[in-house]
Coordinates of C-alpha atoms and ligand atoms in Angstrom, one line a residue:
M1236 CA 37.4 116.7 -63.1
H1237 CA 38.3 120.2 -64.2
S1238 CA 36.1 123.2 -63.2
R1239 CA 34.9 126.5 -64.6
T1240 CA 33.1 129.5 -63.2
L1241 CA 29.4 129.6 -63.8
G1242 CA 29.0 132.4 -66.3
R1243 CA 29.7 135.7 -64.7
S1244 CA 28.8 134.4 -61.2
G1245 CA 31.5 133.5 -58.7
A1246 CA 30.3 129.9 -58.3
V1247 CA 32.7 127.2 -59.5
V1248 CA 31.2 124.1 -61.2
A1249 CA 32.6 120.9 -62.6
A1250 CA 33.0 120.6 -66.4
Q1251 CA 30.3 117.9 -66.4
T1252 CA 26.9 118.4 -64.7
L1253 CA 24.9 115.4 -63.5
G1254 CA 21.6 115.5 -65.4
T1255 CA 18.8 113.7 -63.6
M1256 CA 16.0 113.4 -66.2
T1257 CA 16.3 109.6 -65.8
F1258 CA 15.6 109.7 -62.1
G1259 CA 12.2 108.2 -61.3
N1260 CA 12.1 107.0 -64.9
E1261 CA 14.8 104.7 -66.3
A1262 CA 16.6 104.9 -62.9
D1263 CA 14.7 103.9 -59.8
E1264 CA 15.5 105.7 -56.5
S1265 CA 18.3 103.4 -55.3
T1266 CA 20.0 103.5 -58.7
S1267 CA 19.6 107.3 -58.8
H1268 CA 21.2 107.6 -55.4
R1269 CA 24.2 105.4 -56.5
I1270 CA 24.5 107.6 -59.7
I1271 CA 24.8 110.7 -57.5
E1272 CA 27.5 109.0 -55.4
A1273 CA 29.4 107.8 -58.4
Y1274 CA 29.3 111.4 -59.9
L1275 CA 30.6 112.9 -56.6
D1276 CA 33.3 110.2 -56.4
A1277 CA 34.5 111.3 -59.9
G1278 CA 34.9 114.9 -58.6
G1279 CA 31.6 116.4 -59.8
N1280 CA 29.7 119.1 -57.9
F1281 CA 26.9 120.3 -60.2
L1282 CA 23.5 118.7 -60.3
D1283 CA 20.7 119.6 -62.8
T1284 CA 17.0 118.7 -62.4
A1285 CA 13.6 120.2 -63.2
D1286 CA 10.2 120.2 -61.6
V1287 CA 8.8 118.4 -64.7
Y1288 CA 11.2 115.5 -64.6
S1289 CA 8.9 112.6 -63.7
R1290 CA 6.4 115.2 -62.5
G1291 CA 8.4 116.1 -59.3
T1292 CA 9.9 112.6 -58.7
S1293 CA 13.4 113.5 -59.8
E1294 CA 13.5 116.4 -57.3
R1295 CA 12.0 114.2 -54.6
I1296 CA 14.6 111.5 -55.1
I1297 CA 17.4 114.1 -55.0
G1298 CA 15.8 115.7 -51.9
K1299 CA 15.9 112.3 -50.1
W1300 CA 19.5 111.9 -50.9
L1301 CA 20.4 115.4 -49.8
A1302 CA 18.6 114.8 -46.5
A1303 CA 20.5 111.6 -45.8
N1304 CA 23.9 113.0 -46.9
P1305 CA 24.1 116.5 -45.4
K1306 CA 27.8 116.8 -45.6
D1307 CA 28.1 115.9 -49.3
A1308 CA 25.0 118.0 -50.0
E1309 CA 26.9 121.0 -48.8
R1310 CA 29.4 120.6 -51.6
L1311 CA 26.8 120.4 -54.4
V1312 CA 25.7 123.3 -56.6
I1313 CA 22.1 122.5 -57.4
T1314 CA 20.0 123.8 -60.3
T1315 CA 16.4 123.2 -61.1
K1316 CA 13.9 124.6 -63.6
G1317 CA 10.3 125.9 -63.7
R1318 CA 8.0 126.9 -66.6
F1319 CA 6.6 123.6 -68.0
P1320 CA 3.1 122.3 -66.9
M1321 CA 2.8 120.8 -63.5
G1322 CA -1.0 120.6 -63.6
D1323 CA -3.9 121.0 -65.9
D1324 CA -4.9 124.6 -64.9
A1325 CA -4.2 127.5 -67.3
N1326 CA -1.9 128.9 -64.6
D1327 CA 0.0 125.7 -63.9
Y1328 CA 2.6 126.6 -66.4
G1329 CA 4.5 129.6 -68.0
A1330 CA 7.0 132.1 -66.9
S1331 CA 4.5 134.3 -65.1
R1332 CA 5.1 135.5 -61.5
R1333 CA 2.0 133.6 -60.5
H1334 CA 3.3 130.3 -61.8
L1335 CA 7.0 130.6 -61.2
S1336 CA 6.6 131.7 -57.6
R1337 CA 4.5 128.6 -56.8
A1338 CA 6.8 126.4 -58.9
L1339 CA 9.9 127.6 -57.1
D1340 CA 8.4 127.1 -53.7
A1341 CA 7.3 123.6 -54.7
S1342 CA 10.8 122.8 -55.9
L1343 CA 12.4 124.1 -52.7
Q1344 CA 10.0 121.8 -50.8
R1345 CA 10.6 118.7 -52.9
L1346 CA 14.4 119.2 -52.7
G1347 CA 14.2 119.9 -49.0
V1348 CA 16.5 123.0 -49.3
E1349 CA 16.2 126.6 -48.3
R1350 CA 17.7 128.0 -51.4
I1351 CA 18.6 126.9 -54.9
D1352 CA 22.0 127.9 -56.4
L1353 CA 20.7 128.4 -59.9
Y1354 CA 17.0 128.6 -60.9
Q1355 CA 16.3 128.2 -64.7
V1356 CA 13.4 129.3 -66.8
H1357 CA 12.9 126.1 -68.8
A1358 CA 11.8 127.9 -72.0
W1359 CA 10.7 131.3 -73.4
D1360 CA 7.1 132.3 -72.7
A1361 CA 5.7 134.5 -75.5
L1362 CA 2.6 135.3 -73.3
T1363 CA 4.3 136.7 -70.2
P1364 CA 6.0 140.1 -70.4
L1365 CA 9.7 139.4 -70.1
E1366 CA 10.0 142.1 -67.4
E1367 CA 7.5 140.2 -65.2
T1368 CA 9.7 137.1 -65.4
L1369 CA 13.0 139.0 -64.8
R1370 CA 11.5 141.0 -61.9
F1371 CA 10.3 137.8 -60.2
L1372 CA 13.7 136.2 -60.6
D1373 CA 15.4 139.3 -59.1
D1374 CA 13.0 139.3 -56.2
A1375 CA 13.6 135.6 -55.6
I1376 CA 17.4 136.4 -55.3
S1377 CA 16.6 139.3 -52.9
A1378 CA 14.4 136.9 -50.9
G1379 CA 17.3 134.5 -50.6
K1380 CA 15.4 131.7 -52.3
I1381 CA 17.8 131.5 -55.2
D1382 CA 21.4 132.7 -55.7
A1383 CA 21.3 133.2 -59.5
F1384 CA 19.1 132.4 -62.5
G1385 CA 19.6 130.9 -65.9
L1386 CA 17.6 130.4 -69.1
S1387 CA 16.9 127.4 -71.2
N1388 CA 16.0 126.8 -74.9
Y1389 CA 16.1 130.5 -75.7
T1390 CA 17.1 131.8 -79.1
G1391 CA 19.9 134.4 -79.6
W1392 CA 17.7 137.5 -79.7
Q1393 CA 15.7 136.2 -76.6
I1394 CA 18.9 135.8 -74.6
T1395 CA 20.2 139.2 -75.6
K1396 CA 16.9 140.9 -74.9
A1397 CA 16.7 139.2 -71.4
A1398 CA 20.3 140.1 -70.5
L1399 CA 19.9 143.8 -71.6
A1400 CA 16.5 144.2 -70.1
A1401 CA 17.8 143.0 -66.7
E1402 CA 20.9 145.2 -67.0
H1403 CA 18.9 148.4 -67.9
R1404 CA 16.7 147.9 -64.8
G1405 CA 19.5 147.1 -62.4
W1406 CA 18.2 143.5 -61.9
A1407 CA 20.3 140.4 -61.7
P1408 CA 21.4 139.2 -65.2
P1409 CA 21.0 135.6 -66.4
V1410 CA 24.3 133.7 -65.8
T1411 CA 23.6 130.5 -67.8
L1412 CA 21.9 129.2 -70.9
Q1413 CA 20.9 125.5 -71.1
V1414 CA 20.4 124.3 -74.7
Q1415 CA 20.6 121.1 -76.8
Y1416 CA 24.1 120.8 -78.3
S1417 CA 26.1 117.9 -79.6
L1418 CA 28.0 116.7 -82.7
L1419 CA 24.5 115.9 -84.2
V1420 CA 22.8 119.1 -83.2
R1421 CA 24.9 122.2 -83.8
G1422 CA 22.2 124.8 -84.8
I1423 CA 23.0 126.9 -81.8
E1424 CA 26.4 127.9 -83.3
H1425 CA 24.7 130.3 -85.7
E1426 CA 23.4 132.8 -83.2
V1427 CA 23.0 131.4 -79.7
V1428 CA 26.7 130.8 -79.1
P1429 CA 27.7 134.3 -80.3
A1430 CA 25.0 135.7 -78.0
V1431 CA 26.2 133.9 -74.9
L1432 CA 29.8 134.8 -75.6
D1433 CA 28.8 138.4 -76.1
Q1434 CA 26.9 138.5 -72.7
G1435 CA 29.4 136.3 -70.8
I1436 CA 26.7 133.7 -70.2
G1437 CA 27.8 130.2 -69.4
L1438 CA 26.6 127.5 -71.8
L1439 CA 25.2 124.2 -70.4
P1440 CA 24.6 121.7 -73.3
W1441 CA 21.9 119.1 -72.8
S1442 CA 21.6 115.8 -74.6
P1443 CA 25.3 115.8 -75.4
L1444 CA 25.0 112.3 -76.8
A1445 CA 21.8 113.2 -78.7
G1446 CA 19.9 110.9 -76.3
G1447 CA 22.2 107.9 -77.0
W1448 CA 22.8 108.2 -80.7
L1449 CA 26.5 109.3 -80.3
T1450 CA 27.3 106.2 -78.2
G1451 CA 27.2 104.3 -81.5
K1452 CA 24.7 101.8 -80.1
Y1453 CA 22.0 102.4 -82.7
R1454 CA 22.7 100.8 -86.1
R1455 CA 21.4 101.7 -89.6
E1456 CA 20.0 98.3 -90.3
E1457 CA 18.5 97.4 -86.9
A1458 CA 15.5 99.0 -85.2
P1459 CA 16.4 99.7 -81.6
T1460 CA 15.3 97.1 -79.0
G1461 CA 16.0 96.3 -75.3
A1462 CA 16.8 98.5 -72.4
S1463 CA 17.7 101.7 -74.2
R1464 CA 15.8 105.0 -74.7
L1465 CA 14.8 104.1 -78.2
G1466 CA 14.4 100.4 -77.5
E1467 CA 11.7 101.3 -75.0
N1468 CA 10.1 104.0 -77.2
P1469 CA 11.4 104.4 -80.7
E1470 CA 9.5 107.7 -81.2
R1471 CA 10.7 109.4 -78.0
G1472 CA 11.3 113.1 -78.2
M1473 CA 14.1 114.6 -80.2
E1474 CA 16.0 111.2 -80.2
A1475 CA 13.1 109.6 -82.3
W1476 CA 14.3 106.7 -84.5
S1477 CA 12.1 108.0 -87.4
L1478 CA 13.6 111.5 -87.0
R1479 CA 17.2 110.5 -87.4
K1480 CA 17.5 107.1 -89.1
D1481 CA 17.0 108.5 -92.7
D1482 CA 19.5 111.3 -92.3
E1483 CA 22.8 110.1 -94.0
R1484 CA 24.7 113.0 -92.4
N1485 CA 23.8 111.6 -88.9
W1486 CA 25.3 108.3 -89.8
A1487 CA 28.4 109.9 -91.3
V1488 CA 29.0 111.7 -88.0
I1489 CA 28.3 108.6 -85.9
D1490 CA 30.7 106.5 -88.1
A1491 CA 33.4 109.2 -87.7
V1492 CA 32.9 109.3 -84.0
R1493 CA 33.1 105.5 -83.9
E1494 CA 36.3 105.4 -86.0
G1495 CA 38.0 108.2 -84.0
A1496 CA 37.2 106.5 -80.7
E1497 CA 38.6 103.2 -82.0
R1498 CA 41.8 104.9 -83.0
L1499 CA 42.1 106.7 -79.6
G1500 CA 41.1 103.7 -77.5
C1501 CA 38.1 105.3 -76.0
S1502 CA 34.3 104.9 -76.4
P1503 CA 32.3 106.9 -79.0
A1504 CA 30.4 108.5 -76.1
Q1505 CA 33.7 109.6 -74.5
L1506 CA 35.0 111.1 -77.8
A1507 CA 31.6 113.0 -78.4
L1508 CA 31.7 114.4 -74.9
A1509 CA 35.4 115.3 -75.1
W1510 CA 34.7 117.3 -78.4
L1511 CA 31.8 119.2 -76.8
D1512 CA 33.9 120.1 -73.7
R1513 CA 36.3 121.9 -76.0
Q1514 CA 33.7 124.1 -77.9
P1515 CA 33.6 127.9 -77.3
G1516 CA 31.4 129.0 -74.5
V1517 CA 30.8 125.6 -73.0
T1518 CA 30.9 125.8 -69.2
S1519 CA 29.6 122.4 -68.2
T1520 CA 28.1 119.5 -70.2
I1521 CA 25.0 117.9 -68.7
I1522 CA 25.4 114.2 -68.9
G1523 CA 22.5 111.7 -68.4
A1524 CA 22.7 108.1 -67.4
R1525 CA 20.4 105.3 -66.5
S1526 CA 23.1 103.3 -64.7
V1527 CA 26.2 103.8 -62.6
E1528 CA 28.2 102.1 -65.4
Q1529 CA 27.1 104.6 -68.0
L1530 CA 27.9 107.5 -65.6
Q1531 CA 31.4 106.2 -64.8
A1532 CA 32.2 105.7 -68.5
N1533 CA 31.0 109.2 -69.4
V1534 CA 32.8 111.1 -66.7
A1535 CA 36.1 109.5 -67.9
A1536 CA 35.6 111.4 -71.2
L1537 CA 37.3 114.4 -69.6
D1538 CA 40.5 112.4 -69.3
V1539 CA 40.6 111.3 -72.9
D1540 CA 43.6 112.8 -74.7
V1541 CA 42.2 113.9 -78.1
D1542 CA 44.5 115.2 -80.8
E1543 CA 43.7 118.4 -82.8
E1544 CA 43.3 116.5 -86.0
T1545 CA 40.6 114.3 -84.7
L1546 CA 38.7 117.2 -83.2
Q1547 CA 39.0 119.1 -86.5
H1548 CA 37.8 116.2 -88.5
L1549 CA 34.7 115.8 -86.2
T1550 CA 34.0 119.5 -86.5
E1551 CA 34.2 119.4 -90.3
I1552 CA 32.1 116.3 -90.8
S1553 CA 29.4 117.4 -88.4
R1554 CA 29.2 121.0 -89.8
P1555 CA 25.5 121.9 -90.5
Q1556 CA 25.2 121.6 -94.3
A1557 CA 22.7 124.3 -95.3
E1558 CA 24.1 127.8 -95.1
V1559 CA 21.4 130.0 -93.5
Y1560 CA 22.0 133.6 -94.5
P1561 CA 23.4 135.6 -92.7
Y1562 CA 24.8 132.9 -90.5
G1563 CA 27.4 131.4 -92.8
E1564 CA 31.1 131.7 -93.2
L1565 CA 31.0 135.5 -92.9
A1566 CA 29.4 135.3 -89.4
I1567 CA 32.0 132.8 -88.3
K1568 CA 34.8 135.1 -89.6
Q1569 CA 33.3 138.1 -87.8
R1570 CA 33.2 136.2 -84.6
H1571 CA 37.0 135.7 -84.9
R1572 CA 37.5 139.3 -86.0
D1573 CA 39.0 138.1 -89.2
L1574 CA 37.4 139.8 -92.1
T1575 CA 39.9 139.0 -94.8
P1576 CA 38.0 137.3 -97.6
Ligands
NAP1761 N1 16.7 122.1 -70.6 C1 16.1 121.1 -71.3 O1 15.1 121.4 -72.0 C2 16.6 119.7 -71.2 C3 16.1 118.8 -72.1 C4 16.6 117.5 -72.0 C5 17.6 117.2 -71.1 N2 18.1 118.1 -70.2 C6 19.1 117.8 -69.2 O2 20.2 117.2 -69.8 C7 20.5 116.0 -69.2 C8 21.1 115.0 -70.2 O3 20.2 114.8 -71.3 P1 20.1 113.4 -72.0 O4 19.8 112.4 -70.9 O5 19.2 113.5 -73.1 O6 21.6 113.3 -72.4 P2 22.4 112.3 -73.4 O7 23.8 112.2 -72.9 O8 22.3 112.8 -74.8 O9 21.6 110.9 -73.3 C9 21.7 110.2 -72.2 C10 21.3 108.8 -72.4 O10 22.1 108.1 -73.4 C11 22.3 106.8 -73.0 N3 23.7 106.6 -72.6 C12 24.5 107.5 -71.9 N4 25.7 107.0 -71.7 C13 25.8 105.9 -72.3 C14 26.8 104.9 -72.5 N5 28.0 105.1 -72.0 N6 26.5 103.8 -73.3 C15 25.3 103.6 -73.8 N7 24.3 104.4 -73.6 C16 24.5 105.6 -72.9 C17 21.4 106.5 -71.9 O11 20.1 106.2 -72.4 P3 19.6 104.6 -72.5 O12 20.6 103.7 -71.9 O13 18.3 104.7 -71.9 O14 19.5 104.4 -74.0 C18 21.3 107.9 -71.2 O15 20.1 108.0 -70.4 C19 19.1 115.5 -68.6 O16 19.3 114.6 -67.6 C20 18.6 116.8 -68.1 O17 19.2 117.2 -66.9 C21 17.6 119.4 -70.3

């Protein structure tokens, strides 16, 4: 598996991150441990979790594995997140110093580690002054609890504001941004991608298969059933069946991915992941799996030899249709410093 540096930090991470949102949910403890091992066997070294994943269970499952495998644990670059509710009290969530300091300590304890390589703020918090969050993160680095920090689900202006606010005060800057990005969800290309490229922030796409849609396993005419994310809960999150099934553009993209994969002799999931790995700014794609088989199939995506024509076709067919002024063609041309009409 090829590697890249983590934004402007010196850490080197694999081009695919192991996402662990399924741990303690679709994947029980022993399956989760086997998924970690299969990922390491494939050459991976970057593991993403969050305190909210199964309310601390994902971190606990990882912590148990780290304790039992200290040598392999040493190789891993570990990232977790705080900000979403971990209790019912008004202070059990948010990006305040009060909440994040407790959330970070609890994550360290569940993971059983002394420091976390990358600590991420799971989402923007409109209530907490940005400087309070940034100062806390800088202090956490000075205290040796984290090596670096990242952001997640921020908009372009929020990323730039955070990066510049940290720089002006001489605090550590954000090194990564984790956002939803896939052939079905490309909204970040308008402003988030230019913002991270401008600030040298590494992009970590989540839900690269749109929660399973880009595997081609959901069909127009059949409501999902069985042991799949939507089979178990058709209305789950951003993958929801009702959200996507009436959108003809989604089906056109899925059909194109299926056809391209057939031509190349790979799976639709592999082609969708290979496309994403080649997009500007992408540092490491966060892949999720409920089984070792899914994990092994998806890490092989990086070995798929995809021709330019196929990549271009997927880019064209999945291009967001509505032009949102001023993020249209002009913005794309400006990004490439080509202003000829
Ligand atoms: N920062 C954030 O706000 C945020 C939000 C969401 C996720 N994340 C991170 O991103 C990671 C990945 O997100 P995601 O799980 O939504 O990613 P995804 O790759 O879009 O979806 C993964 C799911 O697709 C299905 N799948 C994967 N490979 C498959 C294959 N080869 N064949 C058939 N089905 C397959 C599986 O679900 P089923 O088999 O159950 O259908 C699997 O759990 C998470 O683990 C988490 O670390 C971050």
